[in-house]
Each structure stands twice: as structure tokens, then as C-alpha cells.
Amino acid sequence: ITSNGGKCITIQADVSDEHAVVQMFERIDRELGQVSVLVNNAGILHKQCRLEEMTADRINAILTNNVTSYFLCSREAVKRMSTRHGGNGGVIVNVSSGASRSGSPNEYIDYAASKGAIDTLTKGLSLEVAAEGIRVNCVRPGLIYTDMHSDGG
């Protein structure tokens, strides 16, 4: 990016942690300026299992990482992009999953439910901020062979 004349920074942050998200966006403000695009692409899953084997800790970890992070990052982006707050508008792209449609029975219904929440967040937020110059869309890729799926069994 920089060799082609662009400007970029690298930030490591736990996007499920509200304080970390606020700090990340404040650093972006300082070092890069106006935010115009946000791509929410957080997602974890745990070992394949059925619902009766899931613990509250597992379910909460999936929901916090896969849902809360999108809400927090979107909130901070909207504060900066919205014409209502003096911004120039922008775009938010949420990455969901084909699992939100299939439900991933006998494997990852917690993950599937978290991505279903992202589909709903996308719809609601798109209607909430459309008049403020922000377009919100979602992509829902199918199965992609990654380490994440290998780790899940």
C-alpha cells in the first residue's frame, strides 16, 4: 500500500473489547483521518458438537466475538461517518456466513446463530443510517477451507 503511495497502519486489537475498539478508532482518527469504509470480518468457532454438549461459556464466547464486535466497530464507524455527526458518509460491509441460512446442525449452531444475528444487524443498521449517508451491506460466503474450519473438526 505504501509503495503505491497509499497510507496504512497496522493495529492489533480485540474487537470484542469495547475499550480496545474505542482506542483503535481513536488511533485511526489520529493517524489516518476520516473513516469512510469498515469491513467487519470477525469470526470464531469451536469444536463441532450438538447443542446439548455446549456450555454457556462456549456460547457466550462465540456471541461476544462474532456479534458484539460488529456492533462495537459499527458504532464507532457510524459516529465518524454519519452526516448527522458531521461525517461525509461511508460504507459498512459485514461478513456473515452461509451457516446463517443452513443453521449448521450437528456442528456449529452457535456459530450459525451468531452469523444470523449479523444478517439482522445488517438489515436494521442499513435502514437506521441510510439517510445519514452510510450504506450497510452484507456478504455471505459459503464454505471456505481455512484453519478455522480445520480447528473445528
PDB file of C-alpha atoms in Angstrom:
ATOM      1  CA  ILE A   1       0.000   0.000   0.000  1.00  0.00           C
ATOM      2  CA  THR A   2       2.686   2.487   0.983  1.00  0.00           C
ATOM      3  CA  SER A   3       4.868   1.602  -2.026  1.00  0.00           C
ATOM      4  CA  ASN A   4       1.934   2.616  -4.231  1.00  0.00           C
ATOM      5  CA  GLY A   5       1.532   5.954  -2.466  1.00  0.00           C
ATOM      6  CA  GLY A   6      -1.173   4.922  -0.042  1.00  0.00           C
ATOM      7  CA  LYS A   7      -1.256   5.350   3.685  1.00  0.00           C
ATOM      8  CA  CYS A   8      -1.831   2.467   6.089  1.00  0.00           C
ATOM      9  CA  ILE A   9      -1.210   1.367   9.646  1.00  0.00           C
ATOM     10  CA  THR A  10      -1.437  -1.971  11.409  1.00  0.00           C
ATOM     11  CA  ILE A  11      -3.342  -2.225  14.675  1.00  0.00           C
ATOM     12  CA  GLN A  12      -3.760  -5.311  16.817  1.00  0.00           C
ATOM     13  CA  ALA A  13      -6.967  -5.134  18.840  1.00  0.00           C
ATOM     14  CA  ASP A  14      -9.511  -7.423  20.454  1.00  0.00           C
ATOM     15  CA  VAL A  15     -12.593  -6.113  18.663  1.00  0.00           C
ATOM     16  CA  SER A  16     -14.891  -7.817  21.169  1.00  0.00           C
ATOM     17  CA  ASP A  17     -13.494  -5.491  23.871  1.00  0.00           C
ATOM     18  CA  GLU A  18     -15.223  -2.102  23.940  1.00  0.00           C
ATOM     19  CA  HIS A  19     -12.223  -0.209  25.304  1.00  0.00           C
ATOM     20  CA  ALA A  20      -9.912  -1.744  22.685  1.00  0.00           C
ATOM     21  CA  VAL A  21     -12.319  -0.786  19.878  1.00  0.00           C
ATOM     22  CA  VAL A  22     -12.561   2.814  21.073  1.00  0.00           C
ATOM     23  CA  GLN A  23      -8.764   3.035  21.303  1.00  0.00           C
ATOM     24  CA  MET A  24      -8.389   1.520  17.835  1.00  0.00           C
ATOM     25  CA  PHE A  25     -10.738   4.067  16.261  1.00  0.00           C
ATOM     26  CA  GLU A  26      -9.065   6.939  18.130  1.00  0.00           C
ATOM     27  CA  ARG A  27      -5.718   5.839  16.702  1.00  0.00           C
ATOM     28  CA  ILE A  28      -7.239   5.647  13.224  1.00  0.00           C
ATOM     29  CA  ASP A  29      -8.584   9.179  13.718  1.00  0.00           C
ATOM     30  CA  ARG A  30      -5.123  10.455  14.670  1.00  0.00           C
ATOM     31  CA  GLU A  31      -3.063   8.622  12.092  1.00  0.00           C
ATOM     32  CA  LEU A  32      -5.339   8.168   9.074  1.00  0.00           C
ATOM     33  CA  GLY A  33      -8.130  10.708   9.440  1.00  0.00           C
ATOM     34  CA  GLN A  34     -11.725  10.317   8.292  1.00  0.00           C
ATOM     35  CA  VAL A  35     -13.097   6.765   8.266  1.00  0.00           C
ATOM     36  CA  SER A  36     -15.033   6.008   5.098  1.00  0.00           C
ATOM     37  CA  VAL A  37     -15.153   2.186   4.975  1.00  0.00           C
ATOM     38  CA  LEU A  38     -15.497  -0.506   7.616  1.00  0.00           C
ATOM     39  CA  VAL A  39     -15.343  -4.235   6.886  1.00  0.00           C
ATOM     40  CA  ASN A  40     -16.490  -6.321   9.845  1.00  0.00           C
ATOM     41  CA  ASN A  41     -14.927  -9.747   9.408  1.00  0.00           C
ATOM     42  CA  ALA A  42     -14.566 -11.242  12.886  1.00  0.00           C
ATOM     43  CA  GLY A  43     -15.484 -14.836  13.458  1.00  0.00           C
ATOM     44  CA  ILE A  44     -14.527 -17.774  15.624  1.00  0.00           C
ATOM     45  CA  LEU A  45     -15.955 -21.203  16.155  1.00  0.00           C
ATOM     46  CA  HIS A  46     -15.215 -24.080  18.480  1.00  0.00           C
ATOM     47  CA  LYS A  47     -15.143 -27.849  18.001  1.00  0.00           C
ATOM     48  CA  GLN A  48     -18.130 -29.338  16.261  1.00  0.00           C
ATOM     49  CA  CYS A  49     -20.828 -30.519  18.633  1.00  0.00           C
ATOM     50  CA  ARG A  50     -24.550 -30.642  19.200  1.00  0.00           C
ATOM     51  CA  LEU A  51     -26.443 -28.159  21.367  1.00  0.00           C
ATOM     52  CA  GLU A  52     -26.699 -30.495  24.357  1.00  0.00           C
ATOM     53  CA  GLU A  53     -22.887 -30.513  24.586  1.00  0.00           C
ATOM     54  CA  MET A  54     -22.495 -26.702  24.538  1.00  0.00           C
ATOM     55  CA  THR A  55     -21.658 -24.713  27.654  1.00  0.00           C
ATOM     56  CA  ALA A  56     -22.696 -21.154  28.402  1.00  0.00           C
ATOM     57  CA  ASP A  57     -19.015 -20.163  28.232  1.00  0.00           C
ATOM     58  CA  ARG A  58     -18.742 -21.507  24.698  1.00  0.00           C
ATOM     59  CA  ILE A  59     -21.967 -19.858  23.539  1.00  0.00           C
ATOM     60  CA  ASN A  60     -21.055 -16.515  25.125  1.00  0.00           C
ATOM     61  CA  ALA A  61     -17.559 -16.581  23.615  1.00  0.00           C
ATOM     62  CA  ILE A  62     -18.991 -17.157  20.145  1.00  0.00           C
ATOM     63  CA  LEU A  63     -21.603 -14.416  20.513  1.00  0.00           C
ATOM     64  CA  THR A  64     -19.182 -11.904  22.017  1.00  0.00           C
ATOM     65  CA  ASN A  65     -16.568 -12.428  19.344  1.00  0.00           C
ATOM     66  CA  ASN A  66     -18.886 -12.834  16.369  1.00  0.00           C
ATOM     67  CA  VAL A  67     -21.657 -10.369  17.205  1.00  0.00           C
ATOM     68  CA  THR A  68     -20.633  -7.842  19.852  1.00  0.00           C
ATOM     69  CA  SER A  69     -17.500  -6.981  17.871  1.00  0.00           C
ATOM     70  CA  TYR A  70     -19.586  -5.990  14.824  1.00  0.00           C
ATOM     71  CA  PHE A  71     -21.834  -3.804  16.962  1.00  0.00           C
ATOM     72  CA  LEU A  72     -18.885  -2.052  18.617  1.00  0.00           C
ATOM     73  CA  CYS A  73     -16.934  -1.418  15.416  1.00  0.00           C
ATOM     74  CA  SER A  74     -20.076  -0.316  13.565  1.00  0.00           C
ATOM     75  CA  ARG A  75     -20.982   2.048  16.386  1.00  0.00           C
ATOM     76  CA  GLU A  76     -17.607   3.758  16.252  1.00  0.00           C
ATOM     77  CA  ALA A  77     -17.675   3.911  12.445  1.00  0.00           C
ATOM     78  CA  VAL A  78     -21.186   5.404  12.405  1.00  0.00           C
ATOM     79  CA  LYS A  79     -20.098   8.099  14.873  1.00  0.00           C
ATOM     80  CA  ARG A  80     -17.437   9.123  12.374  1.00  0.00           C
ATOM     81  CA  MET A  81     -19.178   8.518   9.022  1.00  0.00           C
ATOM     82  CA  SER A  82     -22.698   9.779   9.680  1.00  0.00           C
ATOM     83  CA  THR A  83     -23.670  13.118   8.173  1.00  0.00           C
ATOM     84  CA  ARG A  84     -25.731  13.513  11.344  1.00  0.00           C
ATOM     85  CA  HIS A  85     -22.438  13.739  13.243  1.00  0.00           C
ATOM     86  CA  GLY A  86     -20.604  15.845  10.659  1.00  0.00           C
ATOM     87  CA  GLY A  87     -19.157  12.958   8.653  1.00  0.00           C
ATOM     88  CA  ASN A  88     -19.127  12.510   4.891  1.00  0.00           C
ATOM     89  CA  GLY A  89     -20.956   9.196   4.807  1.00  0.00           C
ATOM     90  CA  GLY A  90     -19.407   5.827   4.133  1.00  0.00           C
ATOM     91  CA  VAL A  91     -19.816   2.108   3.722  1.00  0.00           C
ATOM     92  CA  ILE A  92     -20.019  -0.759   6.194  1.00  0.00           C
ATOM     93  CA  VAL A  93     -19.655  -4.306   4.896  1.00  0.00           C
ATOM     94  CA  ASN A  94     -20.479  -7.142   7.271  1.00  0.00           C
ATOM     95  CA  VAL A  95     -19.171 -10.627   6.586  1.00  0.00           C
ATOM     96  CA  SER A  96     -21.737 -13.257   7.516  1.00  0.00           C
ATOM     97  CA  SER A  97     -21.778 -16.924   6.535  1.00  0.00           C
ATOM     98  CA  GLY A  98     -23.804 -19.457   4.612  1.00  0.00           C
ATOM     99  CA  ALA A  99     -24.199 -21.068   8.036  1.00  0.00           C
ATOM    100  CA  SER A 100     -26.728 -18.352   8.899  1.00  0.00           C
ATOM    101  CA  ARG A 101     -29.061 -19.934   6.338  1.00  0.00           C
ATOM    102  CA  SER A 102     -28.268 -23.619   6.873  1.00  0.00           C
ATOM    103  CA  GLY A 103     -28.160 -23.491  10.679  1.00  0.00           C
ATOM    104  CA  SER A 104     -25.148 -25.849  10.722  1.00  0.00           C
ATOM    105  CA  PRO A 105     -26.963 -28.653  12.595  1.00  0.00           C
ATOM    106  CA  ASN A 106     -24.807 -31.148  14.488  1.00  0.00           C
ATOM    107  CA  GLU A 107     -21.780 -28.887  14.022  1.00  0.00           C
ATOM    108  CA  TYR A 108     -21.929 -25.194  14.917  1.00  0.00           C
ATOM    109  CA  ILE A 109     -25.436 -23.950  15.587  1.00  0.00           C
ATOM    110  CA  ASP A 110     -23.936 -21.348  17.919  1.00  0.00           C
ATOM    111  CA  TYR A 111     -21.736 -20.019  15.102  1.00  0.00           C
ATOM    112  CA  ALA A 112     -24.667 -20.138  12.665  1.00  0.00           C
ATOM    113  CA  ALA A 113     -26.861 -18.212  15.104  1.00  0.00           C
ATOM    114  CA  SER A 114     -24.142 -15.594  15.544  1.00  0.00           C
ATOM    115  CA  LYS A 115     -23.971 -15.063  11.790  1.00  0.00           C
ATOM    116  CA  GLY A 116     -27.781 -14.924  11.627  1.00  0.00           C
ATOM    117  CA  ALA A 117     -27.511 -12.060  14.110  1.00  0.00           C
ATOM    118  CA  ILE A 118     -25.139 -10.342  11.685  1.00  0.00           C
ATOM    119  CA  ASP A 119     -27.710 -10.662   8.895  1.00  0.00           C
ATOM    120  CA  THR A 120     -30.274  -8.978  11.162  1.00  0.00           C
ATOM    121  CA  LEU A 121     -27.810  -6.291  12.296  1.00  0.00           C
ATOM    122  CA  THR A 122     -27.075  -5.512   8.652  1.00  0.00           C
ATOM    123  CA  LYS A 123     -30.740  -5.071   7.782  1.00  0.00           C
ATOM    124  CA  GLY A 124     -31.559  -2.943  10.812  1.00  0.00           C
ATOM    125  CA  LEU A 125     -28.454  -0.768  10.654  1.00  0.00           C
ATOM    126  CA  SER A 126     -28.826  -0.220   6.913  1.00  0.00           C
ATOM    127  CA  LEU A 127     -32.293   1.232   7.498  1.00  0.00           C
ATOM    128  CA  GLU A 128     -31.148   3.200  10.554  1.00  0.00           C
ATOM    129  CA  VAL A 129     -28.300   5.067   8.853  1.00  0.00           C
ATOM    130  CA  ALA A 130     -29.276   5.194   5.162  1.00  0.00           C
ATOM    131  CA  ALA A 131     -30.445   8.805   5.388  1.00  0.00           C
ATOM    132  CA  GLU A 132     -27.128   9.710   7.035  1.00  0.00           C
ATOM    133  CA  GLY A 133     -25.022   8.785   4.015  1.00  0.00           C
ATOM    134  CA  ILE A 134     -23.991   5.326   5.194  1.00  0.00           C
ATOM    135  CA  ARG A 135     -24.591   2.223   3.102  1.00  0.00           C
ATOM    136  CA  VAL A 136     -24.573  -1.083   5.012  1.00  0.00           C
ATOM    137  CA  ASN A 137     -24.334  -4.398   3.170  1.00  0.00           C
ATOM    138  CA  CYS A 138     -23.519  -7.985   3.968  1.00  0.00           C
ATOM    139  CA  VAL A 139     -21.691 -10.720   2.123  1.00  0.00           C
ATOM    140  CA  ARG A 140     -22.402 -14.334   2.975  1.00  0.00           C
ATOM    141  CA  PRO A 141     -19.690 -16.621   1.620  1.00  0.00           C
ATOM    142  CA  GLY A 142     -20.124 -20.373   1.614  1.00  0.00           C
ATOM    143  CA  LEU A 143     -17.647 -22.894   2.962  1.00  0.00           C
ATOM    144  CA  ILE A 144     -14.064 -21.771   2.604  1.00  0.00           C
ATOM    145  CA  TYR A 145     -11.323 -24.174   3.645  1.00  0.00           C
ATOM    146  CA  THR A 146      -9.413 -22.300   6.327  1.00  0.00           C
ATOM    147  CA  ASP A 147      -7.611 -23.166   9.539  1.00  0.00           C
ATOM    148  CA  MET A 148     -10.723 -22.035  11.401  1.00  0.00           C
ATOM    149  CA  HIS A 149     -12.752 -24.911   9.956  1.00  0.00           C
ATOM    150  CA  SER A 150      -9.902 -27.364  10.423  1.00  0.00           C
ATOM    151  CA  ASP A 151      -9.678 -26.355  14.085  1.00  0.00           C
ATOM    152  CA  GLY A 152     -13.413 -27.000  14.464  1.00  0.00           C
ATOM    153  CA  GLY A 153     -13.013 -30.618  13.394  1.00  0.00           C
TER     154      GLY A 153
END
